[in-house]
């Protein structure tokens, strides 16, 4: 059956940070001196222009400027970027436009400038409000800066997310919950709580810090969920909590297997055509990316997803949603009949990892906790088990984070 086109998002990757955090496996690079802001925006615009023929006639529902640390870029650069996007493709008048900011780059005027440029949702990388914990995970900011940045964000933007991390070195339950309560008190509309994990190719993987054990981390997760529920935040995805109506529409599009263009160094894209679903990836190194993007050749890898891989790819996203998904969505997004997942779904149900009826499938509490085991049931027979567990962060780069 011909595939229908799902909602379309745009992810824009800014690949620089003040300093590389020891747990981070994103495509982020330490900014040595000034970042080449203007040249990079030129490259992004050239890249976007080259991708337009693939999305002709479509409209953007959401834009997410992630990184790295996009708040290293001036409001003028973000304005030029968003204006360039708007003049090249229709953007829904109610589009969610998110920018990631770090407290270490916080300035009130900068936040106001982003808002004036059209950003209507700010996502602040707080991680913790405890100086000792922030130092232990190598963050460049302290608790005072985190508080000031989040308070300013909540005063300027109608919608604000705080990223927090738990199971940090030396952290206990009381501190983890205090972090969550403080973010709520400052006025966030959305909160993402990520379990610190030691990812391959990171400093922490080579030199692991002493972390709370799995049981302590699971207790913290439950405590965080309870504190957020008591404050009126719904838990709707593995790591995401929102006040009513405040879910991150950009990320929900990833999790419901929607489409996205991904521009910027190392960004990933996924696009649906009537007969295939294509994944593409841009060159990873910023200098190489800029050179190739300016020549209209930023994509260094592109392939049609094999039908055998689609069930796993769909589940990798949809089973992160606490409410799961409707079976009809699986067919609409992948073009495959229900028969393609009948067996693994029955196995997941027998193991108590999902519950289902004729309309919908949702992960049980056990399925949420052992998401990797659940996902492994949908791998094609020849595939190796997934390397990673639950991604540390969204973004578009792993998560759904492109
Ligand atoms: S965790 Fe965030 S701020 Fe730290 S290096 Fe990675 S992208 Fe940059």
Short mmCIF file of N, CA, C and O in Angstrom, two decimals, residues 41-155:
data_model
loop_
_atom_site.label_atom_id
_atom_site.label_comp_id
_atom_site.label_asym_id
_atom_site.label_seq_id
_atom_site.Cartn_x
_atom_site.Cartn_y
_atom_site.Cartn_z
N UNK A 41 25.81 29.42 9.54
CA UNK A 41 24.42 29.69 9.12
C UNK A 41 24.33 29.64 7.59
O UNK A 41 23.38 29.08 7.03
N UNK A 42 25.33 30.18 6.90
CA UNK A 42 25.35 30.09 5.42
C UNK A 42 25.27 28.62 4.98
O UNK A 42 24.52 28.27 4.07
N UNK A 43 26.06 27.78 5.66
CA UNK A 43 26.09 26.35 5.29
C UNK A 43 24.73 25.70 5.58
O UNK A 43 24.23 24.90 4.78
N UNK A 44 24.13 26.05 6.72
CA UNK A 44 22.81 25.48 7.06
C UNK A 44 21.78 25.86 6.01
O UNK A 44 20.96 25.03 5.58
N UNK A 45 21.82 27.11 5.58
CA UNK A 45 20.84 27.56 4.60
C UNK A 45 21.06 26.83 3.26
O UNK A 45 20.11 26.38 2.61
N UNK A 46 22.33 26.69 2.88
CA UNK A 46 22.62 25.97 1.62
C UNK A 46 22.15 24.51 1.73
O UNK A 46 21.58 23.95 0.79
N UNK A 47 22.40 23.91 2.89
CA UNK A 47 21.98 22.52 3.13
C UNK A 47 20.46 22.41 3.03
O UNK A 47 19.90 21.51 2.37
N UNK A 48 19.76 23.35 3.69
CA UNK A 48 18.30 23.31 3.69
C UNK A 48 17.77 23.46 2.26
O UNK A 48 16.86 22.75 1.84
N UNK A 49 18.36 24.37 1.53
CA UNK A 49 17.92 24.61 0.16
C UNK A 49 18.08 23.34 -0.68
O UNK A 49 17.20 22.98 -1.46
N UNK A 50 19.20 22.65 -0.48
CA UNK A 50 19.45 21.42 -1.26
C UNK A 50 18.46 20.32 -0.90
O UNK A 50 18.22 19.41 -1.70
N UNK A 51 17.87 20.39 0.30
CA UNK A 51 16.94 19.32 0.69
C UNK A 51 15.49 19.62 0.29
O UNK A 51 14.62 18.76 0.41
N UNK A 52 15.24 20.84 -0.19
CA UNK A 52 13.85 21.21 -0.49
C UNK A 52 13.16 20.31 -1.53
O UNK A 52 11.98 19.99 -1.37
N UNK A 53 13.85 19.90 -2.61
CA UNK A 53 13.14 19.06 -3.59
C UNK A 53 12.54 17.79 -2.97
O UNK A 53 11.54 17.27 -3.47
N UNK A 54 13.11 17.31 -1.87
CA UNK A 54 12.58 16.09 -1.24
C UNK A 54 11.29 16.34 -0.46
O UNK A 54 10.62 15.39 -0.06
N UNK A 55 10.99 17.61 -0.17
CA UNK A 55 9.82 17.88 0.67
C UNK A 55 8.89 18.90 0.01
O UNK A 55 8.14 19.59 0.67
N UNK A 56 8.97 18.96 -1.29
CA UNK A 56 8.19 19.93 -2.05
C UNK A 56 6.72 19.84 -1.68
O UNK A 56 6.17 18.75 -1.57
N UNK A 57 6.06 20.98 -1.49
CA UNK A 57 4.62 20.99 -1.22
C UNK A 57 4.25 20.68 0.22
O UNK A 57 3.08 20.70 0.58
N UNK A 58 5.23 20.41 1.07
CA UNK A 58 4.92 20.07 2.47
C UNK A 58 5.13 21.28 3.37
O UNK A 58 5.75 22.27 2.97
N UNK A 59 4.63 21.16 4.59
CA UNK A 59 4.64 22.29 5.53
C UNK A 59 5.30 21.82 6.81
O UNK A 59 5.06 20.71 7.28
N UNK A 60 6.13 22.69 7.39
CA UNK A 60 6.78 22.31 8.66
C UNK A 60 5.83 22.51 9.83
O UNK A 60 5.20 23.55 9.97
N UNK A 61 5.76 21.50 10.68
CA UNK A 61 4.91 21.57 11.88
C UNK A 61 5.72 22.02 13.10
O UNK A 61 5.17 22.62 14.02
N UNK A 62 7.01 21.64 13.13
CA UNK A 62 7.85 22.01 14.28
C UNK A 62 9.28 22.23 13.79
O UNK A 62 9.70 21.67 12.77
N UNK A 63 10.01 23.05 14.55
CA UNK A 63 11.44 23.27 14.30
C UNK A 63 12.14 23.11 15.64
O UNK A 63 11.65 23.62 16.67
N UNK A 64 13.27 22.43 15.65
CA UNK A 64 14.03 22.26 16.90
C UNK A 64 15.49 22.59 16.60
O UNK A 64 16.13 21.97 15.75
N UNK A 65 16.02 23.60 17.30
CA UNK A 65 17.43 23.96 17.13
C UNK A 65 18.16 23.37 18.33
O UNK A 65 17.99 23.82 19.47
N UNK A 66 18.93 22.30 18.07
CA UNK A 66 19.56 21.57 19.17
C UNK A 66 21.06 21.47 18.98
O UNK A 66 21.64 21.98 18.02
N UNK A 67 21.71 20.80 19.93
CA UNK A 67 23.16 20.75 19.82
C UNK A 67 23.76 19.65 20.68
O UNK A 67 23.07 18.72 21.04
N UNK A 68 25.01 19.88 21.04
CA UNK A 68 25.71 21.13 21.09
C UNK A 68 24.99 22.17 21.98
O UNK A 68 24.13 21.85 22.75
N UNK A 69 25.39 23.38 21.81
CA UNK A 69 24.82 24.48 22.59
C UNK A 69 24.38 25.60 21.64
O UNK A 69 25.16 26.52 21.35
N UNK A 70 23.14 25.53 21.15
CA UNK A 70 22.68 26.58 20.23
C UNK A 70 22.73 27.97 20.83
O UNK A 70 22.87 28.96 20.10
N UNK A 71 22.64 28.07 22.18
CA UNK A 71 22.65 29.41 22.77
C UNK A 71 24.04 30.05 22.73
O UNK A 71 24.23 31.17 23.18
N UNK A 72 25.03 29.36 22.13
CA UNK A 72 26.29 30.03 21.81
C UNK A 72 26.09 31.00 20.65
O UNK A 72 26.88 31.93 20.45
N UNK A 73 25.05 30.75 19.85
CA UNK A 73 24.80 31.61 18.68
C UNK A 73 24.00 32.85 19.10
O UNK A 73 23.14 32.78 19.97
N UNK A 74 24.29 33.96 18.45
CA UNK A 74 23.60 35.21 18.78
C UNK A 74 22.15 35.16 18.28
O UNK A 74 21.83 34.43 17.33
N UNK A 75 21.28 35.98 18.89
CA UNK A 75 19.90 36.06 18.39
C UNK A 75 19.85 36.48 16.92
O UNK A 75 19.00 36.02 16.17
N UNK A 76 20.82 37.30 16.49
CA UNK A 76 20.82 37.74 15.08
C UNK A 76 21.02 36.53 14.15
O UNK A 76 20.39 36.42 13.10
N UNK A 77 21.91 35.63 14.56
CA UNK A 77 22.17 34.44 13.73
C UNK A 77 20.93 33.53 13.71
O UNK A 77 20.56 32.99 12.66
N UNK A 78 20.28 33.37 14.86
CA UNK A 78 19.08 32.52 14.92
C UNK A 78 17.97 33.16 14.10
O UNK A 78 17.23 32.47 13.38
N UNK A 79 17.86 34.48 14.14
CA UNK A 79 16.84 35.18 13.36
C UNK A 79 17.09 34.98 11.86
O UNK A 79 16.17 34.68 11.11
N UNK A 80 18.34 35.11 11.46
CA UNK A 80 18.66 34.93 10.04
C UNK A 80 18.33 33.49 9.59
O UNK A 80 17.78 33.27 8.51
N UNK A 81 18.64 32.55 10.45
CA UNK A 81 18.37 31.15 10.14
C UNK A 81 16.87 30.89 10.00
O UNK A 81 16.40 30.30 9.02
N UNK A 82 16.09 31.35 10.99
CA UNK A 82 14.65 31.08 10.95
C UNK A 82 13.98 31.83 9.80
O UNK A 82 13.05 31.32 9.17
N UNK A 83 14.47 33.03 9.52
CA UNK A 83 13.91 33.78 8.38
C UNK A 83 14.21 33.03 7.08
O UNK A 83 13.34 32.91 6.21
N UNK A 84 15.41 32.50 6.97
CA UNK A 84 15.76 31.75 5.76
C UNK A 84 14.88 30.52 5.59
O UNK A 84 14.46 30.17 4.49
N UNK A 85 14.57 29.87 6.70
CA UNK A 85 13.69 28.69 6.62
C UNK A 85 12.30 29.12 6.18
O UNK A 85 11.72 28.55 5.25
N UNK A 86 11.77 30.15 6.85
CA UNK A 86 10.39 30.59 6.56
C UNK A 86 10.20 31.06 5.12
O UNK A 86 9.10 30.95 4.59
N UNK A 87 11.24 31.62 4.54
CA UNK A 87 11.07 32.12 3.18
C UNK A 87 11.24 31.00 2.14
O UNK A 87 11.04 31.24 0.96
N UNK A 88 11.59 29.81 2.59
CA UNK A 88 11.82 28.72 1.64
C UNK A 88 10.80 27.59 1.72
O UNK A 88 10.73 26.75 0.84
N UNK A 89 10.04 27.54 2.82
CA UNK A 89 9.06 26.46 2.97
C UNK A 89 7.92 26.99 3.84
O UNK A 89 8.17 27.80 4.74
N UNK A 90 6.67 26.56 3.58
CA UNK A 90 5.59 26.99 4.47
C UNK A 90 5.81 26.44 5.88
O UNK A 90 6.19 25.28 6.05
N UNK A 91 5.63 27.30 6.86
CA UNK A 91 5.74 26.89 8.27
C UNK A 91 4.37 27.10 8.90
O UNK A 91 3.79 28.19 8.76
N UNK A 92 3.84 26.09 9.55
CA UNK A 92 2.53 26.20 10.19
C UNK A 92 2.51 27.43 11.11
O UNK A 92 3.46 27.62 11.88
N UNK A 93 1.46 28.25 11.05
CA UNK A 93 1.44 29.45 11.90
C UNK A 93 1.54 29.10 13.39
O UNK A 93 2.05 29.90 14.18
N UNK A 94 1.08 27.90 13.76
CA UNK A 94 1.15 27.52 15.19
C UNK A 94 2.37 26.62 15.46
O UNK A 94 2.42 25.91 16.46
N UNK A 95 3.37 26.66 14.57
CA UNK A 95 4.52 25.75 14.72
C UNK A 95 5.22 25.94 16.06
O UNK A 95 5.39 27.07 16.53
N UNK A 96 5.61 24.83 16.63
CA UNK A 96 6.44 24.87 17.85
C UNK A 96 7.89 25.08 17.40
O UNK A 96 8.40 24.33 16.57
N UNK A 97 8.53 26.10 17.94
CA UNK A 97 9.93 26.38 17.55
C UNK A 97 10.76 26.40 18.84
O UNK A 97 10.66 27.32 19.65
N UNK A 98 11.57 25.36 19.01
CA UNK A 98 12.33 25.17 20.25
C UNK A 98 13.80 25.47 20.02
O UNK A 98 14.35 25.15 18.96
N UNK A 99 14.43 26.05 21.03
CA UNK A 99 15.89 26.23 20.99
C UNK A 99 16.46 25.69 22.30
O UNK A 99 15.88 25.93 23.37
N UNK A 100 17.57 24.98 22.22
CA UNK A 100 18.25 24.49 23.42
C UNK A 100 19.23 25.54 23.93
O UNK A 100 20.00 26.10 23.13
N UNK A 101 19.20 25.77 25.24
CA UNK A 101 20.10 26.76 25.83
C UNK A 101 20.79 26.15 27.04
O UNK A 101 20.21 25.31 27.74
N UNK A 102 22.01 26.58 27.28
CA UNK A 102 22.71 26.12 28.47
C UNK A 102 22.93 27.29 29.42
O UNK A 102 23.25 28.40 28.97
N UNK A 103 22.77 27.08 30.73
CA UNK A 103 22.93 28.18 31.69
C UNK A 103 24.30 28.84 31.59
O UNK A 103 24.43 30.03 31.88
N UNK A 104 25.32 28.10 31.16
CA UNK A 104 26.67 28.68 31.06
C UNK A 104 26.78 29.76 30.00
O UNK A 104 27.77 30.49 29.95
N UNK A 105 25.79 29.87 29.11
CA UNK A 105 25.83 30.91 28.07
C UNK A 105 24.70 31.91 28.29
O UNK A 105 24.33 32.65 27.39
N UNK A 106 24.15 31.90 29.51
CA UNK A 106 22.94 32.68 29.77
C UNK A 106 23.18 34.18 29.80
O UNK A 106 24.05 34.69 30.48
N UNK A 107 22.34 34.90 29.05
CA UNK A 107 22.24 36.36 29.17
C UNK A 107 20.78 36.70 28.89
O UNK A 107 20.20 36.21 27.94
N UNK A 108 20.22 37.55 29.72
CA UNK A 108 18.80 37.92 29.59
C UNK A 108 18.48 38.46 28.19
O UNK A 108 17.50 38.07 27.57
N UNK A 109 19.37 39.34 27.69
CA UNK A 109 19.10 39.96 26.39
C UNK A 109 19.10 38.92 25.27
O UNK A 109 18.36 39.02 24.30
N UNK A 110 19.96 37.93 25.43
CA UNK A 110 20.02 36.87 24.43
C UNK A 110 18.70 36.10 24.39
O UNK A 110 18.14 35.83 23.33
N UNK A 111 18.18 35.77 25.57
CA UNK A 111 16.90 35.04 25.61
C UNK A 111 15.80 35.89 24.95
O UNK A 111 14.99 35.38 24.19
N UNK A 112 15.77 37.19 25.25
CA UNK A 112 14.75 38.06 24.63
C UNK A 112 14.90 38.06 23.11
O UNK A 112 13.92 38.04 22.38
N UNK A 113 16.14 38.08 22.66
CA UNK A 113 16.39 38.10 21.22
C UNK A 113 15.90 36.82 20.53
O UNK A 113 15.34 36.87 19.44
N UNK A 114 16.10 35.68 21.19
CA UNK A 114 15.60 34.42 20.60
C UNK A 114 14.07 34.47 20.48
O UNK A 114 13.50 34.03 19.49
N UNK A 115 13.44 35.00 21.52
CA UNK A 115 11.97 35.08 21.51
C UNK A 115 11.52 35.96 20.34
O UNK A 115 10.58 35.62 19.62
N UNK A 116 12.20 37.09 20.18
CA UNK A 116 11.83 38.01 19.08
C UNK A 116 12.09 37.37 17.72
O UNK A 116 11.41 37.66 16.75
N UNK A 117 13.06 36.48 17.66
CA UNK A 117 13.35 35.80 16.38
C UNK A 117 12.29 34.74 16.05
O UNK A 117 12.30 34.19 14.96
N UNK A 118 11.39 34.45 17.00
CA UNK A 118 10.32 33.50 16.72
C UNK A 118 10.39 32.21 17.52
O UNK A 118 9.53 31.35 17.40
N UNK A 119 11.42 32.06 18.35
CA UNK A 119 11.50 30.86 19.19
C UNK A 119 10.39 30.96 20.24
O UNK A 119 10.24 31.99 20.90
N UNK A 120 9.55 29.92 20.34
CA UNK A 120 8.44 29.99 21.31
C UNK A 120 8.53 28.93 22.40
O UNK A 120 7.62 28.76 23.20
N UNK A 121 9.65 28.20 22.40
CA UNK A 121 9.83 27.20 23.46
C UNK A 121 11.34 27.11 23.72
O UNK A 121 12.12 26.92 22.78
N UNK A 122 11.73 27.24 24.98
CA UNK A 122 13.15 27.14 25.32
C UNK A 122 13.37 25.87 26.13
O UNK A 122 12.58 25.55 27.03
N UNK A 123 14.43 25.16 25.80
CA UNK A 123 14.77 23.94 26.54
C UNK A 123 16.12 24.19 27.22
O UNK A 123 17.13 24.39 26.53
N UNK A 124 16.11 24.21 28.53
CA UNK A 124 17.32 24.62 29.26
C UNK A 124 18.01 23.39 29.87
O UNK A 124 17.40 22.61 30.60
N UNK A 125 19.31 23.26 29.58
CA UNK A 125 20.09 22.11 30.08
C UNK A 125 20.56 22.37 31.50
O UNK A 125 21.73 22.66 31.73
N UNK A 126 19.65 22.23 32.45
CA UNK A 126 19.95 22.52 33.86
C UNK A 126 20.78 21.39 34.48
O UNK A 126 21.78 21.62 35.16
N UNK A 127 20.32 20.18 34.32
CA UNK A 127 20.91 18.93 34.84
C UNK A 127 20.76 18.79 36.36
O UNK A 127 20.36 17.75 36.83
N UNK A 128 21.10 19.82 37.13
CA UNK A 128 20.91 19.74 38.59
C UNK A 128 20.97 21.16 39.14
O UNK A 128 21.49 22.07 38.48
N UNK A 129 20.43 21.33 40.37
CA UNK A 129 20.58 22.62 41.06
C UNK A 129 21.57 22.49 42.21
O UNK A 129 21.57 23.30 43.13
N UNK A 130 22.38 21.45 42.16
CA UNK A 130 23.31 21.22 43.26
C UNK A 130 24.74 21.40 42.72
O UNK A 130 25.16 20.69 41.79
N UNK A 131 25.47 22.34 43.30
CA UNK A 131 26.81 22.64 42.79
C UNK A 131 27.71 21.41 42.75
O UNK A 131 28.44 21.19 41.79
N UNK A 132 27.63 20.61 43.82
CA UNK A 132 28.54 19.46 43.90
C UNK A 132 28.25 18.46 42.77
O UNK A 132 29.15 17.94 42.11
N UNK A 133 26.96 18.23 42.51
CA UNK A 133 26.58 17.30 41.44
C UNK A 133 26.99 17.86 40.07
O UNK A 133 27.49 17.12 39.21
N UNK A 134 26.80 19.16 39.88
CA UNK A 134 27.18 19.77 38.59
C UNK A 134 28.68 19.65 38.35
O UNK A 134 29.13 19.35 37.24
N UNK A 135 29.45 19.86 39.42
CA UNK A 135 30.91 19.74 39.27
C UNK A 135 31.29 18.29 38.97
O UNK A 135 32.16 18.03 38.13
N UNK A 136 30.60 17.35 39.61
CA UNK A 136 30.94 15.93 39.42
C UNK A 136 30.69 15.48 37.99
O UNK A 136 31.32 14.53 37.51
N UNK A 137 29.75 16.12 37.29
CA UNK A 137 29.50 15.71 35.90
C UNK A 137 30.11 16.71 34.91
O UNK A 137 29.79 16.71 33.72
N UNK A 138 30.99 17.58 35.42
CA UNK A 138 31.79 18.42 34.54
C UNK A 138 31.05 19.53 33.84
O UNK A 138 31.48 20.00 32.78
N UNK A 139 29.93 19.98 34.41
CA UNK A 139 29.20 21.08 33.76
C UNK A 139 29.92 22.41 33.98
O UNK A 139 30.53 22.62 35.02
N UNK A 140 29.80 23.30 32.99
CA UNK A 140 30.50 24.57 33.12
C UNK A 140 29.74 25.55 34.00
O UNK A 140 30.29 26.54 34.44
N UNK A 141 28.45 25.29 34.26
CA UNK A 141 27.67 26.23 35.06
C UNK A 141 27.49 25.72 36.49
O UNK A 141 27.64 24.54 36.76
N UNK A 142 27.14 26.66 37.38
CA UNK A 142 26.83 26.31 38.76
C UNK A 142 25.33 26.41 38.99
O UNK A 142 24.57 26.78 38.09
N UNK A 143 24.91 26.09 40.23
CA UNK A 143 23.48 26.08 40.55
C UNK A 143 22.87 27.47 40.42
O UNK A 143 21.74 27.62 39.95
N UNK A 144 23.61 28.50 40.83
CA UNK A 144 23.08 29.87 40.76
C UNK A 144 22.75 30.25 39.33
O UNK A 144 21.69 30.81 39.03
N UNK A 145 23.66 29.95 38.42
CA UNK A 145 23.41 30.26 37.00
C UNK A 145 22.20 29.47 36.47
O UNK A 145 21.41 29.99 35.69
N UNK A 146 22.10 28.21 36.91
CA UNK A 146 20.98 27.38 36.45
C UNK A 146 19.66 28.00 36.89
O UNK A 146 18.70 28.10 36.12
N UNK A 147 19.62 28.45 38.15
CA UNK A 147 18.38 29.08 38.67
C UNK A 147 18.05 30.34 37.90
O UNK A 147 16.92 30.56 37.48
N UNK A 148 19.06 31.19 37.71
CA UNK A 148 18.80 32.47 37.02
C UNK A 148 18.35 32.23 35.58
O UNK A 148 17.42 32.87 35.09
N UNK A 149 18.99 31.29 34.92
CA UNK A 149 18.65 31.02 33.51
C UNK A 149 17.23 30.47 33.40
O UNK A 149 16.45 30.88 32.52
N UNK A 150 16.87 29.57 34.29
CA UNK A 150 15.54 28.97 34.19
C UNK A 150 14.46 29.99 34.57
O UNK A 150 13.41 30.05 33.93
N UNK A 151 14.73 30.81 35.57
CA UNK A 151 13.75 31.84 35.95
C UNK A 151 13.55 32.82 34.78
O UNK A 151 12.42 33.19 34.45
N UNK A 152 14.64 33.21 34.13
CA UNK A 152 14.52 34.14 32.99
C UNK A 152 13.78 33.47 31.84
O UNK A 152 12.91 34.08 31.20
N UNK A 153 14.09 32.22 31.58
CA UNK A 153 13.41 31.49 30.50
C UNK A 153 11.90 31.48 30.75
O UNK A 153 11.10 31.74 29.84
N UNK A 154 11.52 31.19 32.00
CA UNK A 154 10.08 31.10 32.32
C UNK A 154 9.40 32.47 32.24
O UNK A 154 8.21 32.55 32.00
N UNK A 155 10.16 33.54 32.44
CA UNK A 155 9.57 34.88 32.35
C UNK A 155 9.41 35.31 30.89
O UNK A 155 8.54 36.10 30.57
#
